[in-house]
Short mmCIF file of C-alpha atoms in Angstrom, two decimals:
data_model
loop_
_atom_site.label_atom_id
_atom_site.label_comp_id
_atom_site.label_asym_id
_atom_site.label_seq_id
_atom_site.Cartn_x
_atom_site.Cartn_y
_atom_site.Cartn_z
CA UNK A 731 28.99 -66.86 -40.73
CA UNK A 732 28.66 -64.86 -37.41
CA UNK A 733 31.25 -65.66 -35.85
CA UNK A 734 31.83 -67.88 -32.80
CA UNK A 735 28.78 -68.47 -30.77
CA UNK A 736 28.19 -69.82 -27.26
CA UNK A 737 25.02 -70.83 -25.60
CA UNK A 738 23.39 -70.11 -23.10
CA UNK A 739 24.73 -66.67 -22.19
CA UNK A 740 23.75 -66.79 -18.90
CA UNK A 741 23.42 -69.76 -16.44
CA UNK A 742 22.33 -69.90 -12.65
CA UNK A 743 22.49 -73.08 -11.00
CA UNK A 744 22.58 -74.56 -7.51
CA UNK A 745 25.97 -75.80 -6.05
CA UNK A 746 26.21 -79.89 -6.98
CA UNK A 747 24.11 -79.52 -10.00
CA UNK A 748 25.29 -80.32 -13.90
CA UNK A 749 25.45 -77.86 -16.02
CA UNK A 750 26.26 -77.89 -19.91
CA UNK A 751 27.85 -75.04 -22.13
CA UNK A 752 27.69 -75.38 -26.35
CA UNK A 753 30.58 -73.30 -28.43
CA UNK A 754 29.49 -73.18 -32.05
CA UNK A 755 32.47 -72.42 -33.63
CA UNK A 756 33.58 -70.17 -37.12
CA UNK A 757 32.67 -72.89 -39.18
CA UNK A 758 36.17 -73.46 -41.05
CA UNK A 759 38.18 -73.54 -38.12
CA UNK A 760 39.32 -77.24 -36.94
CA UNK A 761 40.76 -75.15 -33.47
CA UNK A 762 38.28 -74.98 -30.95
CA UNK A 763 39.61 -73.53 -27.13
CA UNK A 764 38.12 -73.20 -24.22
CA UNK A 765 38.87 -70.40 -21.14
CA UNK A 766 37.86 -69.36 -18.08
CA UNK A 767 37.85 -65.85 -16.97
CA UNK A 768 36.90 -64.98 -13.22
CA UNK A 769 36.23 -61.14 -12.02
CA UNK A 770 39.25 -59.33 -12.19
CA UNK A 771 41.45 -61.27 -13.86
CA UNK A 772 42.49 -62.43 -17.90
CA UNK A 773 41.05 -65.38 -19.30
CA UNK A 774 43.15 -68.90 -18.36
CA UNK A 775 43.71 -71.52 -20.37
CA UNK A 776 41.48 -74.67 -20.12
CA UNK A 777 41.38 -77.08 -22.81
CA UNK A 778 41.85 -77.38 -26.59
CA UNK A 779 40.79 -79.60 -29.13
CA UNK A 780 42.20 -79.82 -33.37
CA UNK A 781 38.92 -81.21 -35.10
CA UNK A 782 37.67 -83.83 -32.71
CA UNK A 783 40.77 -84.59 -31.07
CA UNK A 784 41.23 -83.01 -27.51
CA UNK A 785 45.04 -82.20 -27.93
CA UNK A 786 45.84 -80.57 -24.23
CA UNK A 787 44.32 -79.70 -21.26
CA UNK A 788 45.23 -77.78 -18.12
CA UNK A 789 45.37 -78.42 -14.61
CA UNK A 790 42.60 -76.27 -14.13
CA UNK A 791 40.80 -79.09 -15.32
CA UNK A 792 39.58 -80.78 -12.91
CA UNK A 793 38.15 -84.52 -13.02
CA UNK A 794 34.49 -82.29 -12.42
CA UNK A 795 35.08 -80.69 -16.17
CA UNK A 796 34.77 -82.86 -18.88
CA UNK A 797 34.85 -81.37 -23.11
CA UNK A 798 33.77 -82.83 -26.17
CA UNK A 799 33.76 -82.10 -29.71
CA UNK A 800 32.08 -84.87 -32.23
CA UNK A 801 32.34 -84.86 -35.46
CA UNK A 802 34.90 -81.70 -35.03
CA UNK A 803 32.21 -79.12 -35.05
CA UNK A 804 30.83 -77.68 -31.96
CA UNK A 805 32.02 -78.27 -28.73
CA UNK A 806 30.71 -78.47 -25.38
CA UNK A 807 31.81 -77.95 -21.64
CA UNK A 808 30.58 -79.81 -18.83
CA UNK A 809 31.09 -78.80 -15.25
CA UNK A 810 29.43 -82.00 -12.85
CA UNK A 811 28.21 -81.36 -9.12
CA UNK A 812 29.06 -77.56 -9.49
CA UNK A 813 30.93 -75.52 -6.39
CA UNK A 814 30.51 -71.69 -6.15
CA UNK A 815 34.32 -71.15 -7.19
CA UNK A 816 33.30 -72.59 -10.74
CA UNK A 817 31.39 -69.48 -10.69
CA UNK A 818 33.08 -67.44 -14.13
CA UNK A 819 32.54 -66.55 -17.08
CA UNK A 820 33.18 -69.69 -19.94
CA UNK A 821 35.10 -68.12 -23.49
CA UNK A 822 35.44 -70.15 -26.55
CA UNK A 823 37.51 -69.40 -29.28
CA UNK A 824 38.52 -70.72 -32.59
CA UNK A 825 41.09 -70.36 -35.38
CA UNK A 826 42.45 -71.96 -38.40
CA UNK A 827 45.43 -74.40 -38.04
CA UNK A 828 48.04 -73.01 -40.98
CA UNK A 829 49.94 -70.84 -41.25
CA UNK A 830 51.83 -71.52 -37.99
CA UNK A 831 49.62 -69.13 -36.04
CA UNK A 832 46.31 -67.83 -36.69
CA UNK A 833 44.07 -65.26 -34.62
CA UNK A 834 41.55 -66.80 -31.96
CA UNK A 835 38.27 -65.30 -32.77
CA UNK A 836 36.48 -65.53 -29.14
CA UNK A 837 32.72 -65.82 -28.72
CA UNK A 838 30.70 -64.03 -26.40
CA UNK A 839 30.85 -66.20 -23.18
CA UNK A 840 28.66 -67.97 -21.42
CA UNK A 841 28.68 -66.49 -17.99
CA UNK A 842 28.62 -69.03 -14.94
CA UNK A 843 26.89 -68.13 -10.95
CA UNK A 844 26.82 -71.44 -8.77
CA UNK A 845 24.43 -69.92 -5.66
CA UNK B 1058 56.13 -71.49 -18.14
CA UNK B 1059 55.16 -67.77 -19.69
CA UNK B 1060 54.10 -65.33 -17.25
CA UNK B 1061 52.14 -61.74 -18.74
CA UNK B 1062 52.18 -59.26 -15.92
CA UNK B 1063 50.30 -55.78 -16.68
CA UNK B 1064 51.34 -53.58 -13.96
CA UNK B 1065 48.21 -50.57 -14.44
CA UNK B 1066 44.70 -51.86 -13.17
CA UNK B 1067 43.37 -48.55 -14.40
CA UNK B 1068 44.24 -46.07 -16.76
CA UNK B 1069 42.55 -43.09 -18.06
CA UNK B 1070 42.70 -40.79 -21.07
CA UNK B 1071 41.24 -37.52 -22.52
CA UNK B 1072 39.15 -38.06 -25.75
CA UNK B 1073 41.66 -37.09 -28.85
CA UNK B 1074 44.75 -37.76 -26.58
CA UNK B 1075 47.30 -40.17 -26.67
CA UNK B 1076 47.90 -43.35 -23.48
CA UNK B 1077 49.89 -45.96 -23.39
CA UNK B 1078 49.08 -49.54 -21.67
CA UNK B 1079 52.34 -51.51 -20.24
CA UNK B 1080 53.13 -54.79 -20.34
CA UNK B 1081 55.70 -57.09 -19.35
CA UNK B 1082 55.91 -60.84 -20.34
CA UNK B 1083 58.27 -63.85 -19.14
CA UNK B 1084 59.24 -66.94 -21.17
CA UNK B 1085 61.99 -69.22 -22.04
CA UNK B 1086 60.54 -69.97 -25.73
CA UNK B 1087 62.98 -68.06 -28.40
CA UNK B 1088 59.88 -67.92 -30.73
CA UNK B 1089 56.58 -66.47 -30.12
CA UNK B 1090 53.60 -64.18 -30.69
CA UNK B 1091 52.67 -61.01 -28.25
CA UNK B 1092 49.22 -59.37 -28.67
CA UNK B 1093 46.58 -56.32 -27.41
CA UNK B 1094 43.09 -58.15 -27.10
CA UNK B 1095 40.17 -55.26 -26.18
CA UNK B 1096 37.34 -56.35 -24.39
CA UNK B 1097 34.21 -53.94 -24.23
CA UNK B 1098 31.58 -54.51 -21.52
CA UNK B 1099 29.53 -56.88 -22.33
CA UNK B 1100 30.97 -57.67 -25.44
CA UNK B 1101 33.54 -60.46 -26.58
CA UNK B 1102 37.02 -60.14 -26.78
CA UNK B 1103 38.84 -59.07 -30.33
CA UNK B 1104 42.38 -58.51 -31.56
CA UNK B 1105 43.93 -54.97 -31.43
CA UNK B 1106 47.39 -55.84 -32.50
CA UNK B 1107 50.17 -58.79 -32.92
CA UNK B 1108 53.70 -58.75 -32.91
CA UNK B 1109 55.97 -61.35 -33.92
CA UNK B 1110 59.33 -61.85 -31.73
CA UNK B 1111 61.24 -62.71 -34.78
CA UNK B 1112 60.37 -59.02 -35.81
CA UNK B 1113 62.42 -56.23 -34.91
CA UNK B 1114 59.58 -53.80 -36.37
CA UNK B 1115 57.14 -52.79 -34.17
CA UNK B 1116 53.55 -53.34 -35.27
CA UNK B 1117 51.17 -50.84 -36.01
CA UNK B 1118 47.11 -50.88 -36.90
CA UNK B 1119 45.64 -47.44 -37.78
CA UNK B 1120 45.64 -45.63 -34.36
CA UNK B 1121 47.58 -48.25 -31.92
CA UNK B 1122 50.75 -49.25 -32.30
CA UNK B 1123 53.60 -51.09 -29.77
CA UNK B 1124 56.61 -50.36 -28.33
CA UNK B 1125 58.01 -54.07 -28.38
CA UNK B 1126 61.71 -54.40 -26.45
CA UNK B 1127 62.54 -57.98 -26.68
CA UNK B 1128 65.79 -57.96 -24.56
CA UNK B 1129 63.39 -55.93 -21.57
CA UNK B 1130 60.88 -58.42 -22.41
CA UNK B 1131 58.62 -55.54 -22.77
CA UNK B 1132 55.74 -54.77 -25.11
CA UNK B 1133 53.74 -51.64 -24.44
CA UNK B 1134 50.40 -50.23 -26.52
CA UNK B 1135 49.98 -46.89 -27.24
CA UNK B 1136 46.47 -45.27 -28.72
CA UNK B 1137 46.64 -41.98 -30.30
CA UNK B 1138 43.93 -39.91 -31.06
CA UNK B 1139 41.97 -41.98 -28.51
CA UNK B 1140 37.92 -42.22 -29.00
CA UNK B 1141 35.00 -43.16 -26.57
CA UNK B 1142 34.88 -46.48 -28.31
CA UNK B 1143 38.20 -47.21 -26.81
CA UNK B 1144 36.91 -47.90 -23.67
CA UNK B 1145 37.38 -51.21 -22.53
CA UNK B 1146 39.67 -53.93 -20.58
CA UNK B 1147 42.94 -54.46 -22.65
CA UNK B 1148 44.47 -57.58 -22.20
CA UNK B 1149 47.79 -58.12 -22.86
CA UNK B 1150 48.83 -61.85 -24.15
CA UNK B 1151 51.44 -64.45 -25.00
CA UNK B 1152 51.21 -67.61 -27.39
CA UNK B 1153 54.45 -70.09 -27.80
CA UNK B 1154 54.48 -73.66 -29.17
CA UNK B 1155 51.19 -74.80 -27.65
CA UNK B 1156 48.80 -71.94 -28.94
CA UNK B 1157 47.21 -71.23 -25.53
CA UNK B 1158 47.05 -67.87 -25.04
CA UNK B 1159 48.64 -66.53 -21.62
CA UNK B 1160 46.83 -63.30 -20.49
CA UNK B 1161 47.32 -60.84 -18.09
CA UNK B 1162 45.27 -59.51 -15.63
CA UNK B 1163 44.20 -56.66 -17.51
CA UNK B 1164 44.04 -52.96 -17.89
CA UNK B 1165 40.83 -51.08 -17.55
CA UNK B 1166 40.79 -47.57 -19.63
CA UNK B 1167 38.37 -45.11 -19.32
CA UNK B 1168 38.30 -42.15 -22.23
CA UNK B 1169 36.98 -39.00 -20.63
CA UNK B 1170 35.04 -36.65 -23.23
#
């Protein structure tokens, strides 16, 4: 295993438009996390999900963002009728549940530009 | 609600010398985790270093170690012997109950050869 992985890397879109993000995660974690990280700033909490169960989720979540994970394996993101402050880069991270905190492994990113 | 506040936007350091990174945290929880994550450019984030508040010894990883001052709520990194490869954002972060991390805004270091 490679890690955490997240797909695409890059994504341009048009403001109002759909777009979709995949997080492959390590493959024995059940945690799977989601952040956002805009220029100049640390990553913010978003959402998080314990196998297939989405557990918490921030204010930052807007009724626009909506996250799955079936089957409690990958997970994806999905931002509907984009603005240009969506515009950031997307981190996923995952870790094991016990002991009573584990390390969050973070994948690449997919980075976000709404035009 | 935990606040991280990392008062240096940018720090520099001579290759082979020694800098330390502040940071200050905020939270009501009595137990909980404070870490160092790097990010290169480009690159994805990792783990430097974790300290747990129930420990009074500060933790150390090869070249970076932490100052940690719980009653200051204070819980510095210092790299000795730094290295071009330690150039990067450092992000200083909190985790209590919940398990979502709370970052600050950053530190960007530059290693001059």
């Amino acid at each position: 295993d490679t890690g955490v992985s997240q797909n695409p890397r890059h994504k341009i879109t048009k403001r109002g438009q759909n777009v979709t993000f995949r997080c492959d995660p390590i493959s024995e974690h059940n945690r799977l996390y989601w952040y956002r990280q805009t220029l100049g700033q640390g990553p913010e909490f978003l959402t998080y999900f314990q196998n297939e169960a989405q557990l918490e989720k921030s204010r930052l979540l807007s009724d626009r963002f909506s996250a799955e994970r079936p089957k409690g394996s990958f997970s994806t993101l999905e931002i509907q009728r984009t603005e240009q402050g969506d515009s950031a880069m997307y981190l996923c991270a995952s870790s094991l549940v016990q002991p009573s905190y584990n390390e969050q492994f973070f994948g690449p990113g997919t980075r976000l530009t709404v035009l | 609600a935990q606040t991280v506040t990392q008062s240096q936007p940018e720090m520099s350091v001579q290759e082979a010398e020694t800098v330390t990174l502040s940071c200050t945290y905020d939270t009501s929880e009595s137990d909980y985790y404070l870490f160092w994550y790097k990010q290169p450019p480009s690159r994805q984030m990792i783990l430097v270093i974790r300290q747990e508040a129930y420990k009074q010894q500060n933790a150390t990883e090869n070249r970076f170690s932490v100052n940690f001052q719980k009653a200051a709520k204070s819980f510095s990194l210092k790299i000795s012997d730094s290295q071009l490869g330690d150039a990067a954002m450092y992000f200083c972060a909190h985790v209590a109950g919940s398990y979502q991390l709370t970052f600050g805004k950053g530190t960007k270091l530059s290693v001059i050869p």
